[in-house]
Coordinates of C-alpha atoms in Angstrom, one line a residue:
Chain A
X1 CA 27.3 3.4 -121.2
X2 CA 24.3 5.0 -119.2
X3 CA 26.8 8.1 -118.4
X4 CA 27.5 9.1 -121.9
X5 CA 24.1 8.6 -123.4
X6 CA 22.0 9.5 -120.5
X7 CA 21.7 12.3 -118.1
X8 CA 20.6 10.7 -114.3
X9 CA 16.8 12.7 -115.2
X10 CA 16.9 11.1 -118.4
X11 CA 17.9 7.8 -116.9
X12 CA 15.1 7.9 -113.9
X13 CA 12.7 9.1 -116.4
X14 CA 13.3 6.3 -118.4
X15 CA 13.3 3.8 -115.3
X16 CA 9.8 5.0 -113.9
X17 CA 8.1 4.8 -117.3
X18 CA 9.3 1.2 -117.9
X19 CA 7.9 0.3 -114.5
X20 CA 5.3 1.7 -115.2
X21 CA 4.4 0.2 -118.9
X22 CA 1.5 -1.9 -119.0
X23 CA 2.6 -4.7 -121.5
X24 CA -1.2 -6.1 -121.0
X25 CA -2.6 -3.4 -122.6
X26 CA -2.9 -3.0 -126.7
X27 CA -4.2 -1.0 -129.5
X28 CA -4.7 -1.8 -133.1
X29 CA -5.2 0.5 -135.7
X30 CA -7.6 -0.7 -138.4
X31 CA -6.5 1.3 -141.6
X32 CA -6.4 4.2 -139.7
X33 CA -5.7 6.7 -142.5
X34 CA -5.2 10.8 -141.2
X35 CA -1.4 11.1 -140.2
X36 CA -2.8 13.3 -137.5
X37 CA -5.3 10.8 -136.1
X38 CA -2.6 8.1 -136.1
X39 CA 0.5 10.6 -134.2
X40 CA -2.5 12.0 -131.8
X41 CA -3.3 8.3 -131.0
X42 CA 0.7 7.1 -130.4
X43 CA 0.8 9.7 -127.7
X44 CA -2.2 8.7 -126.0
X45 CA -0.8 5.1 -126.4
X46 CA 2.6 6.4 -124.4
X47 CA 0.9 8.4 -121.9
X48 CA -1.5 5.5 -120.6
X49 CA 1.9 3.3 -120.4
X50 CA 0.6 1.1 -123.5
X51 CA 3.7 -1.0 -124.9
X52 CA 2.4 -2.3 -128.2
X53 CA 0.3 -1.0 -130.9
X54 CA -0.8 -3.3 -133.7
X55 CA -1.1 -1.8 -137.9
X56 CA -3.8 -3.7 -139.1
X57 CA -3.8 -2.1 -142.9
X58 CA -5.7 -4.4 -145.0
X59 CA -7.0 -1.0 -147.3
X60 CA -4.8 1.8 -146.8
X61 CA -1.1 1.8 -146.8
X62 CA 0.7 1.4 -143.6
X63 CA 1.4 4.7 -141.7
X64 CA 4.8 5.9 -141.8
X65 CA 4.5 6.1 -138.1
X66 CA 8.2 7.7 -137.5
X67 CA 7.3 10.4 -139.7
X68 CA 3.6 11.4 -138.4
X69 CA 4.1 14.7 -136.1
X70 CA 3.7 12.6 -132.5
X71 CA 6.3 14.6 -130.7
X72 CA 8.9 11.5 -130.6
X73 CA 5.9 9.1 -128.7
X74 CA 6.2 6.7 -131.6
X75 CA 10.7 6.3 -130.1
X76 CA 8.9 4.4 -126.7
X77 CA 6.3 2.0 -128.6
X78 CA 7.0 -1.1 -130.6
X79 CA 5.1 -1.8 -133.7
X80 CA 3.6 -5.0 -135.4
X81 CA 2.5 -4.9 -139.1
X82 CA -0.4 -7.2 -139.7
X83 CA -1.8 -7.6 -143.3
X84 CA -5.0 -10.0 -141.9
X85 CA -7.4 -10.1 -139.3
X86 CA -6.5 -13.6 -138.4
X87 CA -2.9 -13.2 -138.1
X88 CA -3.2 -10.5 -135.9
X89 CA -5.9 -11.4 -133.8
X90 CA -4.1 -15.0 -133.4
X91 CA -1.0 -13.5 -132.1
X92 CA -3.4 -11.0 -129.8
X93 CA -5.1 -14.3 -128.4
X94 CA -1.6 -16.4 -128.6
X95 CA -0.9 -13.9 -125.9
X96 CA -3.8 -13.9 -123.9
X97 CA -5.6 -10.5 -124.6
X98 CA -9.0 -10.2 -124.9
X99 CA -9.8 -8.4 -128.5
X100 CA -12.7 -5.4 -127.8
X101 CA -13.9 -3.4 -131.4
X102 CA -15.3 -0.4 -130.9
X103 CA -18.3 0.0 -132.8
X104 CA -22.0 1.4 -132.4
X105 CA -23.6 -1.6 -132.6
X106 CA -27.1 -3.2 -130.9
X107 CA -24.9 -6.3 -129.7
X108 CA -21.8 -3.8 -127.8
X109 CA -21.3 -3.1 -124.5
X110 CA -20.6 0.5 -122.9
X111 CA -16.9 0.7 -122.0
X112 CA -17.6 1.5 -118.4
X113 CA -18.7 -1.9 -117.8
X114 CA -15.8 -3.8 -119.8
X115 CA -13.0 -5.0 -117.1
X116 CA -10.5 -3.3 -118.7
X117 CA -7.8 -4.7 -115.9
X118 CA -7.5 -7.6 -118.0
X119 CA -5.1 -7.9 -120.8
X120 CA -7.0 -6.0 -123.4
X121 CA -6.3 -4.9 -126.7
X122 CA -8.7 -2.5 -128.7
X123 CA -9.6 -2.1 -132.5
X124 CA -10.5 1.3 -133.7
X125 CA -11.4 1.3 -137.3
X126 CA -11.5 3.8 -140.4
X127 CA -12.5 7.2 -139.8
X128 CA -14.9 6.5 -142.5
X129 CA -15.4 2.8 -142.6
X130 CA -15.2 2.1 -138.8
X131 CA -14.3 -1.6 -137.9
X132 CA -14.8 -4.3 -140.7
X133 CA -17.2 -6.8 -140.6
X134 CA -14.6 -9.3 -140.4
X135 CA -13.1 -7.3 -137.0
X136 CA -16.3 -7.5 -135.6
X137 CA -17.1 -11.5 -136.1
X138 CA -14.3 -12.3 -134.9
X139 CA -13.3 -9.9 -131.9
X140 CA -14.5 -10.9 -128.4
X141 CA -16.5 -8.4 -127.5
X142 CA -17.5 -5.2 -129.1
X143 CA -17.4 -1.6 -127.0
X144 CA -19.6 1.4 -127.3
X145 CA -18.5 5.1 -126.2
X146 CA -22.2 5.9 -124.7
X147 CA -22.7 9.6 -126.5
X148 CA -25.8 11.9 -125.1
X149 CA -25.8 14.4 -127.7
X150 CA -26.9 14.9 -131.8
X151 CA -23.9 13.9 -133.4
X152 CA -23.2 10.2 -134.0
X153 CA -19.8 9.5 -134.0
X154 CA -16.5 11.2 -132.0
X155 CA -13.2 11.8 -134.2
X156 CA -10.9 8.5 -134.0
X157 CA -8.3 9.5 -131.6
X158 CA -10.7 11.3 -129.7
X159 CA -12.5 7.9 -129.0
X160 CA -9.4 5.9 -128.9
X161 CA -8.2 8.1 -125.7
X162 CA -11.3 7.8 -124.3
X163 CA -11.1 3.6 -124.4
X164 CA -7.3 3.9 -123.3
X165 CA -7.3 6.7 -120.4
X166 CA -10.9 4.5 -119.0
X167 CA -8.4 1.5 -118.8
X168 CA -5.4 3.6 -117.1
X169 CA -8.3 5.0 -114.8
X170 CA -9.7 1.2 -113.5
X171 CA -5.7 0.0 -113.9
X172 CA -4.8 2.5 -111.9
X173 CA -7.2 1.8 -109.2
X174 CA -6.5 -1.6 -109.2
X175 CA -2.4 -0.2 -108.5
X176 CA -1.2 -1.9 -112.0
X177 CA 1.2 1.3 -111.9
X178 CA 2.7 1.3 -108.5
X179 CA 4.5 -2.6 -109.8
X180 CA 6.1 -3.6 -112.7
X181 CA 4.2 -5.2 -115.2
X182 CA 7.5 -6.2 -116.9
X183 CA 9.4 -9.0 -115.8
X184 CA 12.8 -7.8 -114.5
X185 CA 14.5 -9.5 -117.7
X186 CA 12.4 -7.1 -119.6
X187 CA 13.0 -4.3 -117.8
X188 CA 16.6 -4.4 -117.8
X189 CA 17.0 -5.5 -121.3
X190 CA 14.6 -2.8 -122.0
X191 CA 16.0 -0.3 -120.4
X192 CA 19.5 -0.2 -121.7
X193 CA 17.5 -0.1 -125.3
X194 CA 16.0 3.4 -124.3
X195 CA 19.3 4.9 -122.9
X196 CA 20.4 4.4 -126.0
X197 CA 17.5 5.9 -128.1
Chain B
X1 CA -44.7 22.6 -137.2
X2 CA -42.9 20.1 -135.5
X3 CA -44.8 17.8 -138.4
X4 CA -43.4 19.6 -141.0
X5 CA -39.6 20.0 -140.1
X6 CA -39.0 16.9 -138.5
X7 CA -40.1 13.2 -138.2
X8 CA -41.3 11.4 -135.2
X9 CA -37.9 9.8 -134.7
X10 CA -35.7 12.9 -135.2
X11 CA -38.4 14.8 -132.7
X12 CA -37.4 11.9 -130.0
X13 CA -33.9 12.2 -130.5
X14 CA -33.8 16.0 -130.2
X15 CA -36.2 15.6 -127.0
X16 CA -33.6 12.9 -125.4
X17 CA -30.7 14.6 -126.6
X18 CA -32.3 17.6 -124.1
X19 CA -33.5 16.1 -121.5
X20 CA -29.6 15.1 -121.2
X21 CA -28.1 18.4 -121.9
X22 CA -25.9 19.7 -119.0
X23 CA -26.0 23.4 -119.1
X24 CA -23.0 23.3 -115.9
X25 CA -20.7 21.8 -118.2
X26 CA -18.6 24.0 -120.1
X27 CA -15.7 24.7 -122.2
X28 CA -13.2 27.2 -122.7
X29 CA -10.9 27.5 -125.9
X30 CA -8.3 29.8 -125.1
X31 CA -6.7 30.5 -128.8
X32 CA -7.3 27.0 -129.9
X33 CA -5.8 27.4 -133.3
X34 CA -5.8 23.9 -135.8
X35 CA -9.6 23.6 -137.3
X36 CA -9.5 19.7 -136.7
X37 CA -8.6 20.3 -133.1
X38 CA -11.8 22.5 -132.5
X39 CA -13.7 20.7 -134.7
X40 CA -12.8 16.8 -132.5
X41 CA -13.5 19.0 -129.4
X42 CA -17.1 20.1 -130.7
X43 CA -17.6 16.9 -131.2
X44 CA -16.9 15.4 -127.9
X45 CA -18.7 18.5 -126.1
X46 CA -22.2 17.3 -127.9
X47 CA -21.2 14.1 -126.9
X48 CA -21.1 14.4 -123.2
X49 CA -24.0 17.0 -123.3
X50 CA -21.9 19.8 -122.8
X51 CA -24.0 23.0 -123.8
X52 CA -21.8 26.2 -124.0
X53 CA -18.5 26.8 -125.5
X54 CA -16.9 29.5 -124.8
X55 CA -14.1 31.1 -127.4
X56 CA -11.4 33.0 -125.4
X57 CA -9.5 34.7 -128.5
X58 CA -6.8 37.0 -127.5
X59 CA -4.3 36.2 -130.1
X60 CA -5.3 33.9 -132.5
X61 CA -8.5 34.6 -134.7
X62 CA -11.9 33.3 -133.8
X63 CA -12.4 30.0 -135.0
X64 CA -15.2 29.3 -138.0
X65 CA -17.1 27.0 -136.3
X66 CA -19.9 26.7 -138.8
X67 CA -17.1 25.4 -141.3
X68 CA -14.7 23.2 -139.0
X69 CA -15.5 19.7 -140.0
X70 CA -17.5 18.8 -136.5
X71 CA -20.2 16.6 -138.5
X72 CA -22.9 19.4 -137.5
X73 CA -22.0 19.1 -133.3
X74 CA -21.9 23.4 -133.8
X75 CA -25.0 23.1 -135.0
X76 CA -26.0 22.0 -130.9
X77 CA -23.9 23.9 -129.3
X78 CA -24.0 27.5 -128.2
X79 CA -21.3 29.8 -128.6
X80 CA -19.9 32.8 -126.4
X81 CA -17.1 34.6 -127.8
X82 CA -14.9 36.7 -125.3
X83 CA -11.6 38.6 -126.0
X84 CA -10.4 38.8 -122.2
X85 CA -9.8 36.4 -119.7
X86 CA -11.8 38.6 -116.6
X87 CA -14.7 38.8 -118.9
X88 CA -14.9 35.2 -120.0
X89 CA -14.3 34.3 -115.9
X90 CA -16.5 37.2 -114.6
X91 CA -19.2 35.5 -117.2
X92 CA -18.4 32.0 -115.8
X93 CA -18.0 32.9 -112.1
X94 CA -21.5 34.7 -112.6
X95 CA -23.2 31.8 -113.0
X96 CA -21.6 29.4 -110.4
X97 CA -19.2 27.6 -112.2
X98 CA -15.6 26.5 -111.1
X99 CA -13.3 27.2 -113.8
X100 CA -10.5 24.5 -114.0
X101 CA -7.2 25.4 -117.1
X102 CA -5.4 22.1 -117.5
X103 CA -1.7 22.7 -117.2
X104 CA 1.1 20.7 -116.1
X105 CA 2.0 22.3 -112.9
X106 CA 3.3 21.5 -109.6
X107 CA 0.1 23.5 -108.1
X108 CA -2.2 21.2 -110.7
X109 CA -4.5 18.0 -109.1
X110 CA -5.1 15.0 -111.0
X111 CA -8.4 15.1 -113.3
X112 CA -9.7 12.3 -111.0
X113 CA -9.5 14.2 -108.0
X114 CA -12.1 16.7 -109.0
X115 CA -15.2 16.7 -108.0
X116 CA -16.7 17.7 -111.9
X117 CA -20.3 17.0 -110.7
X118 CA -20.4 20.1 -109.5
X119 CA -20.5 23.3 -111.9
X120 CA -17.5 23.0 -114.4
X121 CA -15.9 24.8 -116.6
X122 CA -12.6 23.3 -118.1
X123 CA -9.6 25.7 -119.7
X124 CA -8.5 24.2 -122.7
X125 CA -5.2 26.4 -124.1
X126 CA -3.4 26.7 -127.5
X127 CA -1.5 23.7 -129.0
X128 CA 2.0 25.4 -128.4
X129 CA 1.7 27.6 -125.5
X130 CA -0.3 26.0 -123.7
X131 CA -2.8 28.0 -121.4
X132 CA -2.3 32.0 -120.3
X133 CA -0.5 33.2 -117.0
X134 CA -3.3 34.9 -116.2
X135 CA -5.7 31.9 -116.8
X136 CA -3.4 30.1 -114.5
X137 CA -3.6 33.0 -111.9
X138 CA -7.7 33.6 -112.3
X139 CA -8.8 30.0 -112.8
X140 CA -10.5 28.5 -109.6
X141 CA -7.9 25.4 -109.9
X142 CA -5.5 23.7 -112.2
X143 CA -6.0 19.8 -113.6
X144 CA -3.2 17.5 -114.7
X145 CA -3.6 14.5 -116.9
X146 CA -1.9 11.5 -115.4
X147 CA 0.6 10.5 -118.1
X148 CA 2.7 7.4 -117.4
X149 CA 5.2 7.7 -119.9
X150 CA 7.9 9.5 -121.9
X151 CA 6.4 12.0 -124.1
X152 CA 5.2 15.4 -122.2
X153 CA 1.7 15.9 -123.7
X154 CA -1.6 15.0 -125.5
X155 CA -3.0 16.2 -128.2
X156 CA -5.0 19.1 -127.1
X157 CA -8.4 17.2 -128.5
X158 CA -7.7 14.4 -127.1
X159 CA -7.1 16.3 -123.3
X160 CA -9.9 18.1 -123.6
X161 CA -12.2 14.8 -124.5
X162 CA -10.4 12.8 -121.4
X163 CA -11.8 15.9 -119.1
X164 CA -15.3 15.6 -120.6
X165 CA -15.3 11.6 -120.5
X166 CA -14.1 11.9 -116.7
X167 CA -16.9 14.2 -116.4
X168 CA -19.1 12.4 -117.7
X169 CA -18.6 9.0 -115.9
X170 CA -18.8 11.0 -112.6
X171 CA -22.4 12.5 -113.7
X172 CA -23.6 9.9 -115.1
X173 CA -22.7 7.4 -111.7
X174 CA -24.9 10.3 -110.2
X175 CA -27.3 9.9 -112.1
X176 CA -27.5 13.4 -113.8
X177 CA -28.1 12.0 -116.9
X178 CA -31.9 10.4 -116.2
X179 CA -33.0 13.7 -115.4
X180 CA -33.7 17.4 -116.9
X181 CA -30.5 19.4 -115.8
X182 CA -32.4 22.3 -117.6
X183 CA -35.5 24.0 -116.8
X184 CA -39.3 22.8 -117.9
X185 CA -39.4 26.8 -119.8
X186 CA -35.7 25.7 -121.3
X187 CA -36.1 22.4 -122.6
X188 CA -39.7 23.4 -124.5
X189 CA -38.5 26.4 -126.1
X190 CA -34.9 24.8 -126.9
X191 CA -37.0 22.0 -128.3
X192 CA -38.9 24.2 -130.7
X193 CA -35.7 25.9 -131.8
X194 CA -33.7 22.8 -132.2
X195 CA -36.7 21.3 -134.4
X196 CA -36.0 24.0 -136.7
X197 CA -32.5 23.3 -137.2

């Protein structure tokens, strides 16, 4: 099957970024509204090996996230729709991640001092709104980017990147690329999914 | 005058914001061409402290940065427009700065692998073509993103923010944050211009 689907590039490439996938590592997007915001953020998501990304729309419409202009990095992620902050923070803690909002807030922590090694999902909020209120009771820990300068906020997927390439810098440290975070049932089951993409 | 244009707190902020200004940190847009792209990388450069940004423009038009929507970051930022590469580097080299062009290149190091305390200026190209031949053959190195997975780039905002943030994790580890990087004479008379702002 590999043969007629998949060149032997395609197929390594394929292989190397599954063993490379860091299923430990989340985002979820809290009524996240710009297309462009969203498809900027699904590539970062695929470059820093994240597997899942969470669409927590309690305001705004879900994105159509095949359609936003993410040159194909939405094909290599896997998407859960959540309608509620508890549902989707209960299956985020069901699975052991530790929940960390971004917000400027007296009470958050900068993100260079958050052990992002651990299984970690972030929430980044409206570009308007930010987080909700309800996101930030109930998360288990809140993040600040620090920012020296006059403005006071950075553009969503801007900020997002920042959170997700600080976690692939301490992962990668910690050599959470150079072994499969995937169990070998996942990989293989996995992998035969993407030859076929 | 400082009583009539600004309050005690904005006066503090403006002072702090300058006291953490890193005039050897730099940016250079080579034909940088969607508005919200220049205006998320405004954004991040006042975040970091970054003080110059420099427009290389030798195809597309000159951005409007007064009227990209950078919530005011132009407003701290200064400008230097330049319509050839030797110009733009003969400027840069001038005043001690490495010039690095991100580009995905067998010759290219890993962001983390650069030393960006030092004097940096970071290449930045446009969203299609990426950056010039001849910034490639001029620039004082070449930077590559790690990317662990299948899609082959970022977003150019978010690239560029990922080089600032690194930047800015490295100098503020050193400490160059705590203290003036400019001059006595350049932080009072940048104070009283800022105040008028």
């Amino acid at each position: 099957m590999n043969e007629t689907f998949s060149s032997p590039e395609r197929t390594e490439k394929i292989s190397n970024a599954l063993r490379r996938r860091q299923p430990r590592l989340a985002v979820v997007l809290e009524n996240i509204h710009d297309p462009h915001n969203v498809s900027a953020i699904l590539r970062s998501c695929d470059a820093v090996g994240a597997l899942k990304v969470h669409l927590l729309y309690t305001i705004e419409e879900f994105p159509d996230v095949a359609h936003t202009p993410s040159v194909g990095a939405h094909k290599w992620l896997e998407f859960e729709r959540h309608t509620s902050v508890s549902s989707c923070f209960a299956a985020l803690h069901n699975d052991g991640f530790q929940i960390l909002a971004t917000r400027i807030d007296p009470a958050a922590k900068p993100l260079y001092e958050h052990d992002l090694t651990r299984p970690t999902a972030f929430v980044l909020g409206n570009e308007h709104r930010g987080i909700s209120g309800e996101v930030a009771a109930l998360a288990d820990g809140l993040l600040f980017i620090p920012m020296m300068g006059m403005a006071e906020s950075l553009n969503v997927s801007v900020a997002t990147a920042v959170c997700l390439f600080e976690a692939f810098r301490q992962r990668r440290e910690r050599g959470m690329y150079d072994t499969p975070q995937l169990s070998p049932e996942a990989l293989r089951s996995k992998e035969i999914e993407w030859q076929l993409k």
